[in-house]
Short mmCIF file of C-alpha atoms and ligand atoms in Angstrom, two decimals:
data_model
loop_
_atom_site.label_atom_id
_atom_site.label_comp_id
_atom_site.label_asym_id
_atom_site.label_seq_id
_atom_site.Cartn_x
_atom_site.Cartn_y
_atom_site.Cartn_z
CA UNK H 1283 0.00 0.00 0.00
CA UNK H 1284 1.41 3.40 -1.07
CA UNK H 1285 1.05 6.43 0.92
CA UNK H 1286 -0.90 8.03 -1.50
CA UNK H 1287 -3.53 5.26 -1.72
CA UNK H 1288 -7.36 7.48 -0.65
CA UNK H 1289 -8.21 6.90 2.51
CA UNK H 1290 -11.46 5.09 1.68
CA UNK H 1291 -9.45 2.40 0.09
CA UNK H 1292 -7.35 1.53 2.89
CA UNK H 1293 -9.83 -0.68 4.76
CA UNK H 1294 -11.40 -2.62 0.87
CA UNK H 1295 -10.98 -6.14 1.28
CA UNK H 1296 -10.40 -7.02 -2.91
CA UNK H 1297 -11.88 -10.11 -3.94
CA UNK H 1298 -9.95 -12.91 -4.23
CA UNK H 1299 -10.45 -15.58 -7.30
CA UNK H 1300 -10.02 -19.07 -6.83
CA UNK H 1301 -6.59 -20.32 -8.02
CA UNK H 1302 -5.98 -20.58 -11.60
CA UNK H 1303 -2.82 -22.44 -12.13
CA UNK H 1304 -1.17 -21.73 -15.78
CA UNK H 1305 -0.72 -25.47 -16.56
CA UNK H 1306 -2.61 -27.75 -17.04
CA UNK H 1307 -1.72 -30.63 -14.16
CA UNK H 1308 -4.79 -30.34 -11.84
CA UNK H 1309 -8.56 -31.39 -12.24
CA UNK H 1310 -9.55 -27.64 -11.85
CA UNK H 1311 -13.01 -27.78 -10.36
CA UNK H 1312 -12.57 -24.65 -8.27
CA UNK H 1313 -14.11 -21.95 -10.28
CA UNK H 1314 -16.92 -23.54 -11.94
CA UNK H 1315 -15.79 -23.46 -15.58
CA UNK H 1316 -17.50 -25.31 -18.49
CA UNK H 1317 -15.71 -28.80 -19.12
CA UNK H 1318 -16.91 -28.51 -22.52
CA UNK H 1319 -15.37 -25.81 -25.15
CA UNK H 1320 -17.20 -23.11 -26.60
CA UNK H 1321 -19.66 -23.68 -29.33
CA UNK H 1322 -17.61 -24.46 -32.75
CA UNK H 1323 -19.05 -21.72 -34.44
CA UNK H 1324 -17.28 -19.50 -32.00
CA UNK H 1325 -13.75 -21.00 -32.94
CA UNK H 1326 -14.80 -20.59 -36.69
CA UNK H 1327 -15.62 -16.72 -36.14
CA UNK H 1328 -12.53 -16.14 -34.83
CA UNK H 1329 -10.36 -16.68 -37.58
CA UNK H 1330 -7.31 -14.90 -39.24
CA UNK H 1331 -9.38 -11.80 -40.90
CA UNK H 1332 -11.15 -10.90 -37.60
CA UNK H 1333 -7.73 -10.92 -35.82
CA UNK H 1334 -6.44 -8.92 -38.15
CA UNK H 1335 -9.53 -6.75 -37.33
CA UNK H 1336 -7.91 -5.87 -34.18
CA UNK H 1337 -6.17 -3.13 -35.27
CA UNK H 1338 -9.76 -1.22 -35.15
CA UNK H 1339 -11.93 -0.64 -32.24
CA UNK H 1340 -14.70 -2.70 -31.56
CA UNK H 1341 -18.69 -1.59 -31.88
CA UNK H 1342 -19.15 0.71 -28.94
CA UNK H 1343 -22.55 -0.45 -29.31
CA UNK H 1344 -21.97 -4.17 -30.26
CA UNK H 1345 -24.60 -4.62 -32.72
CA UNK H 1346 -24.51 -7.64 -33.92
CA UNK H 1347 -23.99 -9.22 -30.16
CA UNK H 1348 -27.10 -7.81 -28.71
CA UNK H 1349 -29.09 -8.40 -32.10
CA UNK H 1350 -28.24 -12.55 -31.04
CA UNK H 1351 -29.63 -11.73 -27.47
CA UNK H 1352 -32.70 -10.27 -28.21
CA UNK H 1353 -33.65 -12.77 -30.83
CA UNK H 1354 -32.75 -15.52 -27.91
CA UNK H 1355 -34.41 -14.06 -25.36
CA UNK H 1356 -37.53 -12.47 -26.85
CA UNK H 1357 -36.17 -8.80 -26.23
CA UNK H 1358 -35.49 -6.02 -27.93
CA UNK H 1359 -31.73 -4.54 -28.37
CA UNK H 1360 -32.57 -1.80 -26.23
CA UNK H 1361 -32.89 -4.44 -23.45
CA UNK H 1362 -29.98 -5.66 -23.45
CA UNK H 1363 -26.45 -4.24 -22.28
CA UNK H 1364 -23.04 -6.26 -23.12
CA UNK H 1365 -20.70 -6.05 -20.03
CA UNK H 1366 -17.07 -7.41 -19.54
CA UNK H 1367 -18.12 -10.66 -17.88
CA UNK H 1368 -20.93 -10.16 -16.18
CA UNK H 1369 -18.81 -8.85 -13.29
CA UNK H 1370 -18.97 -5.66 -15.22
CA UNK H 1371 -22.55 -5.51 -15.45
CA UNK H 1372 -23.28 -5.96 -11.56
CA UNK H 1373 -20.81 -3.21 -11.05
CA UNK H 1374 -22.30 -0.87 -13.54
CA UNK H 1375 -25.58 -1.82 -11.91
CA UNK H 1376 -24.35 -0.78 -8.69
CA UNK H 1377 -22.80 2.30 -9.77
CA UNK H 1378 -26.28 3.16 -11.43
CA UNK H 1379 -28.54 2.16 -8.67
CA UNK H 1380 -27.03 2.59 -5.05
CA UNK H 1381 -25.37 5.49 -3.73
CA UNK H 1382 -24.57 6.66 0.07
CA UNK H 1383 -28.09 7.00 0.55
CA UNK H 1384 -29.51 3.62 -1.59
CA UNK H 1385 -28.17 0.98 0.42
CA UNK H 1386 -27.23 -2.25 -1.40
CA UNK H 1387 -29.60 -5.58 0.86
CA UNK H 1388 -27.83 -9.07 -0.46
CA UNK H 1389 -27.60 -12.84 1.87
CA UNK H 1390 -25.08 -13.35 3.76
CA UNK H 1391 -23.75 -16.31 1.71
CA UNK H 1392 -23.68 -15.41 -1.50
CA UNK H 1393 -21.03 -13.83 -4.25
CA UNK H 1394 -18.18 -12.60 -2.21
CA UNK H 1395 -18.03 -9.29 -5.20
CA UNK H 1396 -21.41 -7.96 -3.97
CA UNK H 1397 -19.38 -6.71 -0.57
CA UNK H 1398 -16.23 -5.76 -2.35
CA UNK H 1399 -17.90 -3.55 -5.04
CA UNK H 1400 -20.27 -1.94 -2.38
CA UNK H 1401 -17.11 -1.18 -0.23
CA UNK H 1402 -15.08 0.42 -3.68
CA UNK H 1403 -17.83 2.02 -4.23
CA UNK H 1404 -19.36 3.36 -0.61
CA UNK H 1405 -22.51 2.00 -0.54
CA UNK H 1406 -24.07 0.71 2.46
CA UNK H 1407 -24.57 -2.84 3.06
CA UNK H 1408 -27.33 -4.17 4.38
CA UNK H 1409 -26.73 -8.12 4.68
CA UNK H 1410 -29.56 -10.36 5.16
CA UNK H 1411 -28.72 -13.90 6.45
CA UNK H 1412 -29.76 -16.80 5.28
CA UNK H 1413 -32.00 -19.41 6.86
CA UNK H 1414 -30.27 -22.18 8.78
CA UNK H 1415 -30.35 -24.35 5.79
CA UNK H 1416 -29.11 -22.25 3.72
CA UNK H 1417 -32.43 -21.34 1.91
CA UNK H 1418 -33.34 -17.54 1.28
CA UNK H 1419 -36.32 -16.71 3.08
CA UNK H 1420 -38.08 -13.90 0.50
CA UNK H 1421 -40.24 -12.15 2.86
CA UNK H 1422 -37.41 -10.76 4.61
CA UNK H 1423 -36.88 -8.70 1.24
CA UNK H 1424 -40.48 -7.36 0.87
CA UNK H 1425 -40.85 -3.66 1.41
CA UNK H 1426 -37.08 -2.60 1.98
CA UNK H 1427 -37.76 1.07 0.96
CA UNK H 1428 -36.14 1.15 -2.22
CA UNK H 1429 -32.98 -0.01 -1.44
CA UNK H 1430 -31.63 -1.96 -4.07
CA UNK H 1431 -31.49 -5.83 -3.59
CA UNK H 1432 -28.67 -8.23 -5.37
CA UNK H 1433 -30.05 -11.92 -5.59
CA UNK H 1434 -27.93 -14.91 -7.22
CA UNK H 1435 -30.31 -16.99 -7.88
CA UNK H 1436 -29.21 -20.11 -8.64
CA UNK H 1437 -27.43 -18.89 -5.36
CA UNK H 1438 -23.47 -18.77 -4.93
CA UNK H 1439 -21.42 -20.93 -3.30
CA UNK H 1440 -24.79 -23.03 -2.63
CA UNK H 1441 -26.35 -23.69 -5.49
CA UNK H 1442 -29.61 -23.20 -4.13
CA UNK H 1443 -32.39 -21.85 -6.36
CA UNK H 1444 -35.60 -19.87 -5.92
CA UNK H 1445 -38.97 -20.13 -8.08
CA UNK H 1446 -39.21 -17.50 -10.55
CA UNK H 1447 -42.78 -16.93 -8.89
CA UNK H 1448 -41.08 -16.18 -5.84
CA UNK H 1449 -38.59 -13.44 -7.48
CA UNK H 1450 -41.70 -11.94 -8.85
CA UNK H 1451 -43.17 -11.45 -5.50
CA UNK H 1452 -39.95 -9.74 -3.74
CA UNK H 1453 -39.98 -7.40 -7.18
CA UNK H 1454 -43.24 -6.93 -6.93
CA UNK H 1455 -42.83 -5.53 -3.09
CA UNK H 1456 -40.18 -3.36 -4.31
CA UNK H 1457 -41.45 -1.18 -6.68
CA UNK H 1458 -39.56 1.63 -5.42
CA UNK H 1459 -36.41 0.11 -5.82
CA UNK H 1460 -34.12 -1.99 -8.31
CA UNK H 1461 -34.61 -5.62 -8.25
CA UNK H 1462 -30.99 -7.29 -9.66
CA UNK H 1463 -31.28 -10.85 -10.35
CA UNK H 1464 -27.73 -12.56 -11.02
CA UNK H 1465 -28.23 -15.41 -13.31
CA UNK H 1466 -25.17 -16.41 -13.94
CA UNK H 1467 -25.98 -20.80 -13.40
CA UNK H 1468 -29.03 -20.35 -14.14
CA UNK H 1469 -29.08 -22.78 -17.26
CA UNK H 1470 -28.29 -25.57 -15.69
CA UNK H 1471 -31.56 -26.20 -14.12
CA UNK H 1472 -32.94 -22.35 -12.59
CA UNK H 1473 -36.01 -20.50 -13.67
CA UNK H 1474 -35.14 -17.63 -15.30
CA UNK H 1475 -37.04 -14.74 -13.90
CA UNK H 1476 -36.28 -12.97 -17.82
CA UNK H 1477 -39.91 -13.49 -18.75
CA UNK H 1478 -41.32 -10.82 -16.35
CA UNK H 1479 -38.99 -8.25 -17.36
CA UNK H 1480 -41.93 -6.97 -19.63
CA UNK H 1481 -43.94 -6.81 -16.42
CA UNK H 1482 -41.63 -4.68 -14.07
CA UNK H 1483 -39.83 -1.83 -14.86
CA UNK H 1484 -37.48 -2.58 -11.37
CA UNK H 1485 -35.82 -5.76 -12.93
CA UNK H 1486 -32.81 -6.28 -13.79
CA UNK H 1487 -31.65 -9.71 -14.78
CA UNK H 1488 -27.94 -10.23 -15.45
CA UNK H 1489 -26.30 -13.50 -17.42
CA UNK H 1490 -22.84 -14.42 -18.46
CA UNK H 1491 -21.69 -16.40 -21.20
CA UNK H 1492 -18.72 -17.68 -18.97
CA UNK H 1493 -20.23 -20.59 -17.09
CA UNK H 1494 -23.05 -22.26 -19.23
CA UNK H 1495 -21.66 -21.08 -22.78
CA UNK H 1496 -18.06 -22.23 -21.88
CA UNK H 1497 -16.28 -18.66 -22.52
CA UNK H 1498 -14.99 -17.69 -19.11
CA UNK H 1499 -11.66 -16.27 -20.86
CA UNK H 1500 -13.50 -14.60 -23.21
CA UNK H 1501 -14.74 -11.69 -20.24
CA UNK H 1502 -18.60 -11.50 -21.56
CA UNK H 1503 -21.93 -10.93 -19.41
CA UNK H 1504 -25.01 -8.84 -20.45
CA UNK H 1505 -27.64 -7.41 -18.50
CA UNK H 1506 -31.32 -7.44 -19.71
CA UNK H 1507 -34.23 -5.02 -18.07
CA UNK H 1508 -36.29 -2.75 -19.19
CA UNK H 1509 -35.45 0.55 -21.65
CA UNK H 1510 -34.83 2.90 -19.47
CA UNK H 1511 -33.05 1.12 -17.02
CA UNK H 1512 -30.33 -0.42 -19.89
CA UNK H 1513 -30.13 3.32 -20.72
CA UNK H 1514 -29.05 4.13 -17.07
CA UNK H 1515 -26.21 1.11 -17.88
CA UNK H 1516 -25.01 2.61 -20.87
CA UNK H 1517 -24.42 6.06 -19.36
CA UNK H 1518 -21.91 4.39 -16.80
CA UNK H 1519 -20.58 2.30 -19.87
CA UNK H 1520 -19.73 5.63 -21.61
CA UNK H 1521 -18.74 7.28 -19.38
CA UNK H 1522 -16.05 4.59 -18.43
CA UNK H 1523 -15.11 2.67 -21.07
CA UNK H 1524 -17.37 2.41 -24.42
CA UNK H 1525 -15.48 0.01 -26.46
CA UNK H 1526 -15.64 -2.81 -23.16
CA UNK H 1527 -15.86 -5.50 -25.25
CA UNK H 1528 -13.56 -6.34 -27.52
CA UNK H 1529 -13.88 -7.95 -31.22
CA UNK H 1530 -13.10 -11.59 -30.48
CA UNK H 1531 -14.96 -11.94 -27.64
CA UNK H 1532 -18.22 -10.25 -29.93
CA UNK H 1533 -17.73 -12.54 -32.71
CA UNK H 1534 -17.39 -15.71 -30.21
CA UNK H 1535 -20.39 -14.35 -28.36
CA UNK H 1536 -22.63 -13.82 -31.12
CA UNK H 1537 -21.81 -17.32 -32.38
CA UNK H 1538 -22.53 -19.16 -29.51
CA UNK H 1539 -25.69 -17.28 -28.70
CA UNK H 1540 -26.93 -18.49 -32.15
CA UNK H 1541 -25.75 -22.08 -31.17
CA UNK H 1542 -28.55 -23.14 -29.27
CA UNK H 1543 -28.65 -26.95 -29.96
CA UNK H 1544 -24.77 -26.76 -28.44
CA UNK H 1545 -25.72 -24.92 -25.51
CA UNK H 1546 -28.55 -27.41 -24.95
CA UNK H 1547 -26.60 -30.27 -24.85
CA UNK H 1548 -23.93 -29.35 -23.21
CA UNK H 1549 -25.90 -27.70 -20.13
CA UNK H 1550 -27.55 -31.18 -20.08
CA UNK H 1551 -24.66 -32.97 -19.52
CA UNK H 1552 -23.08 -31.07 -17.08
CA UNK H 1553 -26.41 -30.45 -15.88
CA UNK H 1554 -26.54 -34.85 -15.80
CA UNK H 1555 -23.48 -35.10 -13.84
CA UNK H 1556 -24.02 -32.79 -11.39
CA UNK H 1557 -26.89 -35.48 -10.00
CA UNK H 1558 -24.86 -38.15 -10.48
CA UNK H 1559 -22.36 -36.58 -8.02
CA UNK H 1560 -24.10 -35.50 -5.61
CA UNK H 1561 -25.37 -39.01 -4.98
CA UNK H 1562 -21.55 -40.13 -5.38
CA UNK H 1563 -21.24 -37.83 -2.42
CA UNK H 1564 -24.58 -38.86 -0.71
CA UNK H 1565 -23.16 -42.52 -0.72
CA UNK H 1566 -20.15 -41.49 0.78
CA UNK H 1567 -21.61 -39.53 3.98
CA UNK H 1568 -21.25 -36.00 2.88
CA UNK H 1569 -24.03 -33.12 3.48
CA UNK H 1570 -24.77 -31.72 -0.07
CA UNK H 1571 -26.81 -29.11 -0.88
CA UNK H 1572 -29.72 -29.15 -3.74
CA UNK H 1573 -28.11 -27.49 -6.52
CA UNK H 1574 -29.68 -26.13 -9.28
CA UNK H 1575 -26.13 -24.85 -11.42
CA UNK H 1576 -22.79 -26.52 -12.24
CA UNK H 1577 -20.85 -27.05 -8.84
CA UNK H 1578 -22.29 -28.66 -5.67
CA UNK H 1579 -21.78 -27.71 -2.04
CA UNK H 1580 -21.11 -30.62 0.21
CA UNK H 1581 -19.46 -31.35 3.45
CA UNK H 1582 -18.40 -34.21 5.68
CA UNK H 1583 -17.85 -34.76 9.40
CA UNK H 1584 -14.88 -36.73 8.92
CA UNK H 1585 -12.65 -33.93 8.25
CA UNK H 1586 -12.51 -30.07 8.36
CA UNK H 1587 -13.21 -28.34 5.17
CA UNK H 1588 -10.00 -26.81 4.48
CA UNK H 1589 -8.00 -29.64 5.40
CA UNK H 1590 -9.95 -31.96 2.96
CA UNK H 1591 -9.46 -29.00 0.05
CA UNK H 1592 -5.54 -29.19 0.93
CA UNK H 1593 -5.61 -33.10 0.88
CA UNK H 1594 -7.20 -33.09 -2.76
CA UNK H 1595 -5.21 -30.60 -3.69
CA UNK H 1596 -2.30 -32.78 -2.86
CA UNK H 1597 -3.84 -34.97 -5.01
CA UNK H 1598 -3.91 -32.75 -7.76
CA UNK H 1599 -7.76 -32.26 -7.70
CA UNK H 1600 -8.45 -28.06 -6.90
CA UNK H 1601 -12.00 -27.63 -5.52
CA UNK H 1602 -12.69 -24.20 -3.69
CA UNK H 1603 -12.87 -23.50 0.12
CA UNK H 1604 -14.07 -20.35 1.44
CA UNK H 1605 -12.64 -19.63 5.15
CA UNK H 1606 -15.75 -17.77 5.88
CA UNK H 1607 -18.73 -17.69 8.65
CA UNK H 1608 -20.87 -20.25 7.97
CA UNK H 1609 -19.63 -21.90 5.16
CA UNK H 1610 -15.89 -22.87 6.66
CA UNK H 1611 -16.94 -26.75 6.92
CA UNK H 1612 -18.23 -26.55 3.41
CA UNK H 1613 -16.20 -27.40 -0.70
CA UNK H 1614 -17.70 -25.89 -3.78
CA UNK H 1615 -16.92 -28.60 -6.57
CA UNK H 1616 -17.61 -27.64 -10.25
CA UNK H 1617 -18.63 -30.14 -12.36
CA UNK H 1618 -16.47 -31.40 -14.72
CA UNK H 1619 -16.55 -34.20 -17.30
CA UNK H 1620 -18.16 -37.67 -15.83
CA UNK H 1621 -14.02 -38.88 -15.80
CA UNK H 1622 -13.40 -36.07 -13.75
CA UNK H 1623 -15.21 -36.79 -11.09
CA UNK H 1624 -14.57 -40.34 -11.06
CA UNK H 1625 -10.99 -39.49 -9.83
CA UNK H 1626 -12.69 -37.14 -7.36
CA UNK H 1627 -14.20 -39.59 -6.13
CA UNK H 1628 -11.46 -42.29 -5.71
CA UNK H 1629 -9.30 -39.57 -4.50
CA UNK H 1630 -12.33 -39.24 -1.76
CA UNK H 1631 -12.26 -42.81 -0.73
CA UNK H 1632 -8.43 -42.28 -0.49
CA UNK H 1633 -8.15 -39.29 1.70
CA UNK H 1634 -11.09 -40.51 4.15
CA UNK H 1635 -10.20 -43.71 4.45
CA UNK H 1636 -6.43 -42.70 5.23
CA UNK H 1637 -8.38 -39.92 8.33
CA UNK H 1638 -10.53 -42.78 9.69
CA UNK H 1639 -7.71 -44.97 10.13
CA UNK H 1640 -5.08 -42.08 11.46
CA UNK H 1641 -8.61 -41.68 14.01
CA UNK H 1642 -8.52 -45.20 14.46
CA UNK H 1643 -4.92 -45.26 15.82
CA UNK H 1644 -5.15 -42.48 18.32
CA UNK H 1645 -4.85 -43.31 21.87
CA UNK H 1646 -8.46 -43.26 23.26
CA UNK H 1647 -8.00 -41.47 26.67
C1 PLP R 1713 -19.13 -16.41 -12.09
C2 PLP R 1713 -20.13 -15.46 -11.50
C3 PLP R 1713 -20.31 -14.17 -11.99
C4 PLP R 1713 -19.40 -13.47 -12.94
O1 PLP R 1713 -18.98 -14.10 -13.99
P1 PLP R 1713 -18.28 -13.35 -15.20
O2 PLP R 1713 -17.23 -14.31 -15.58
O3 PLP R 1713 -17.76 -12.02 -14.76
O4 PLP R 1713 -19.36 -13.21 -16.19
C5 PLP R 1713 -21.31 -13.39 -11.46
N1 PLP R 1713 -22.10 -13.83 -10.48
C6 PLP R 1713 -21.94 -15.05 -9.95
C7 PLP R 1713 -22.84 -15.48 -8.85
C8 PLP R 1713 -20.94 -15.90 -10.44
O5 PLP R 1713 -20.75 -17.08 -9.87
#
């Protein structure tokens, strides 16, 4: 930390990402990546001519991207905002929709970034916890008095999913303020609550094309609301940075949009073997949590969480821990291909059969 870092900074807690190692020797299923590459149309768009497109700026207003969107989602363009990874969209959101006096109300599980951009960005928190089990009760967001609410729904690092029906009702009980429905796992097995957007002017439902369309590297998210509030987006966008997307991650982006029958199939897959995990998990003892997206949340009483994440890790198999209230017992596992987590599993059986018999040999008294 300099000395000239602003005062208001000094206390931000940054976010920090789960491990990405540059090669390619562990089973990564720590930050809930697609197993499966992009659509092949994608990898066909981005050929030699539009690299050597990159000499010119991208479309400030990337057409032909939110063209793909709208048809897909029964919008129109003006709907629909592009952000670099969806990360970009929540923070525009934020920057648009809470100030000092517009407090931001999320769970207290739920995307660690929600916290970190408030912080950057001096908004007040106002953190609602979670039931015991994890579920999000959604009375306790009716009638906040237009603060503006942040919902992942599925819900991050759980997995955990709400009706659309009961969305609706928190957004309905909040007409004074923004509604902001993450979406990011949401096609693996959510309701989207997209469909009401014509209904409620106070919705805004964000989506990335990182987890479920297999272009995390690419950076690409959009938001999709109503008119006027994708017009409130765009004047953050421009007046930060109006070419934030750039012209290989538009041409993979449209592609893949258009690739529906891809998308399909590979969602159901991964979709597939979560289930078939978490009853891999079941039958071994562990807690795990209903999950509605591509990673499950699971724990076991046979060993602490972060000591089981260092053990697999040993192992060469990264899952994420979070050292957080709550949550400290608990591993976030993405789902990878069905060969994947077959050696998760018999790296499991391994590791917890090795801790009951180091138990085993203790002393008793
Ligand atoms: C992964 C994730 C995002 C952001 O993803 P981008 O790669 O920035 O699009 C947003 N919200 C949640 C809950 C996520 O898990």
């Amino acid at each position: 930390m300099s000395k000239f870092l602003s005062k208001r900074l000094q206390n931000l807690e940054p976010y920090t990402p789960g491990e990405q190692p540059q090669d390619q020797q562990y089973i990564k299923l720590n930050t809930n990546e697609n197993p499966y590459p992009p659509s092949p149309w994608a990898a066909e768009a981005i050929n030699a001519a539009a690299v050597n497109q990159l000499r010119l700026y991208s479309d400030p207003t990337c057409e032909k991207l939110l063209q793909a969107i709208a048809t897909r989602y029964e919008l129109q363009p003006e709907q629909v905002m592009p952000g670099n990874g969806s990360d970009e969209n929540l923070f525009f959101a934020l920057r648009a929709f809470c100030d000092e006096d517009t407090p931001l109300a999320y769970a207290d599980v739920t995307y660690g970034c929600y916290k970190v951009w408030a912080g950057l960005l001096h908004i007040p928190s106002h953190v609602i916890p979670l039931e015991k089990d994890f579920s999000l009760d959604p009375k306790k967001y009716y009638s906040l008095g237009g603060e503006t609410i942040v919902i992942a729904n599925p819900n991050a690092p759980t997995g955990m999913a709400l009706p659309a029906a009961e969305i609706e009702k928190i957004v309905q009980a909040n007409a004074g303020g923004v509604v902001i429905v993450d979406e990011a796992y949401v096609d693996f097995g959510g309701e989207s609550c997209v469909p009401l957007i014509k209904k409620y002017p106070n919705l805004l439902v964000v989506q990335t094309f990182s987890k479920s369309r297999s272009l995390a590297g690419a950076r690409l998210g959009f938001a999709m609301g109503s008119a006027e509030l994708i017009a409130d987006l765009n004047r953050v966008k421009f007046s930060l940075n109006p070419y934030n997307i750039n012209r290989l991650t538009l041409l993979a982006g449209e592609t893949a949009m258009r690739d529906e029958d891809y998308f399909r199939r590979t969602c159901g897959i991964v979709a597939a073997t979560r289930e078939t995990t978490a009853q891999e998990l079941a039958k071994r003892g562990f807690a795990v949590l209903p999950s509605k997206a591509n990673f499950v949340f699971a724990r076991t009483d046979k060993m602490a969480g972060g000591a089981l994440y260092a053990a697999l890790k040993e192992k060469g198999i990264l899952v994420r821990h979070f050292d957080a209230p709550r949550i400290a017992d608990w591993l976030r596992i993405s789902i990878g291909k069905p060969e994947d987590m077959h050696k998760l599993m018999e790296a499991l059986d391994a590791i917890l059969e090795n801790a009951s018999r180091a138990n085993a040999a203790q002393p008793t008294d």
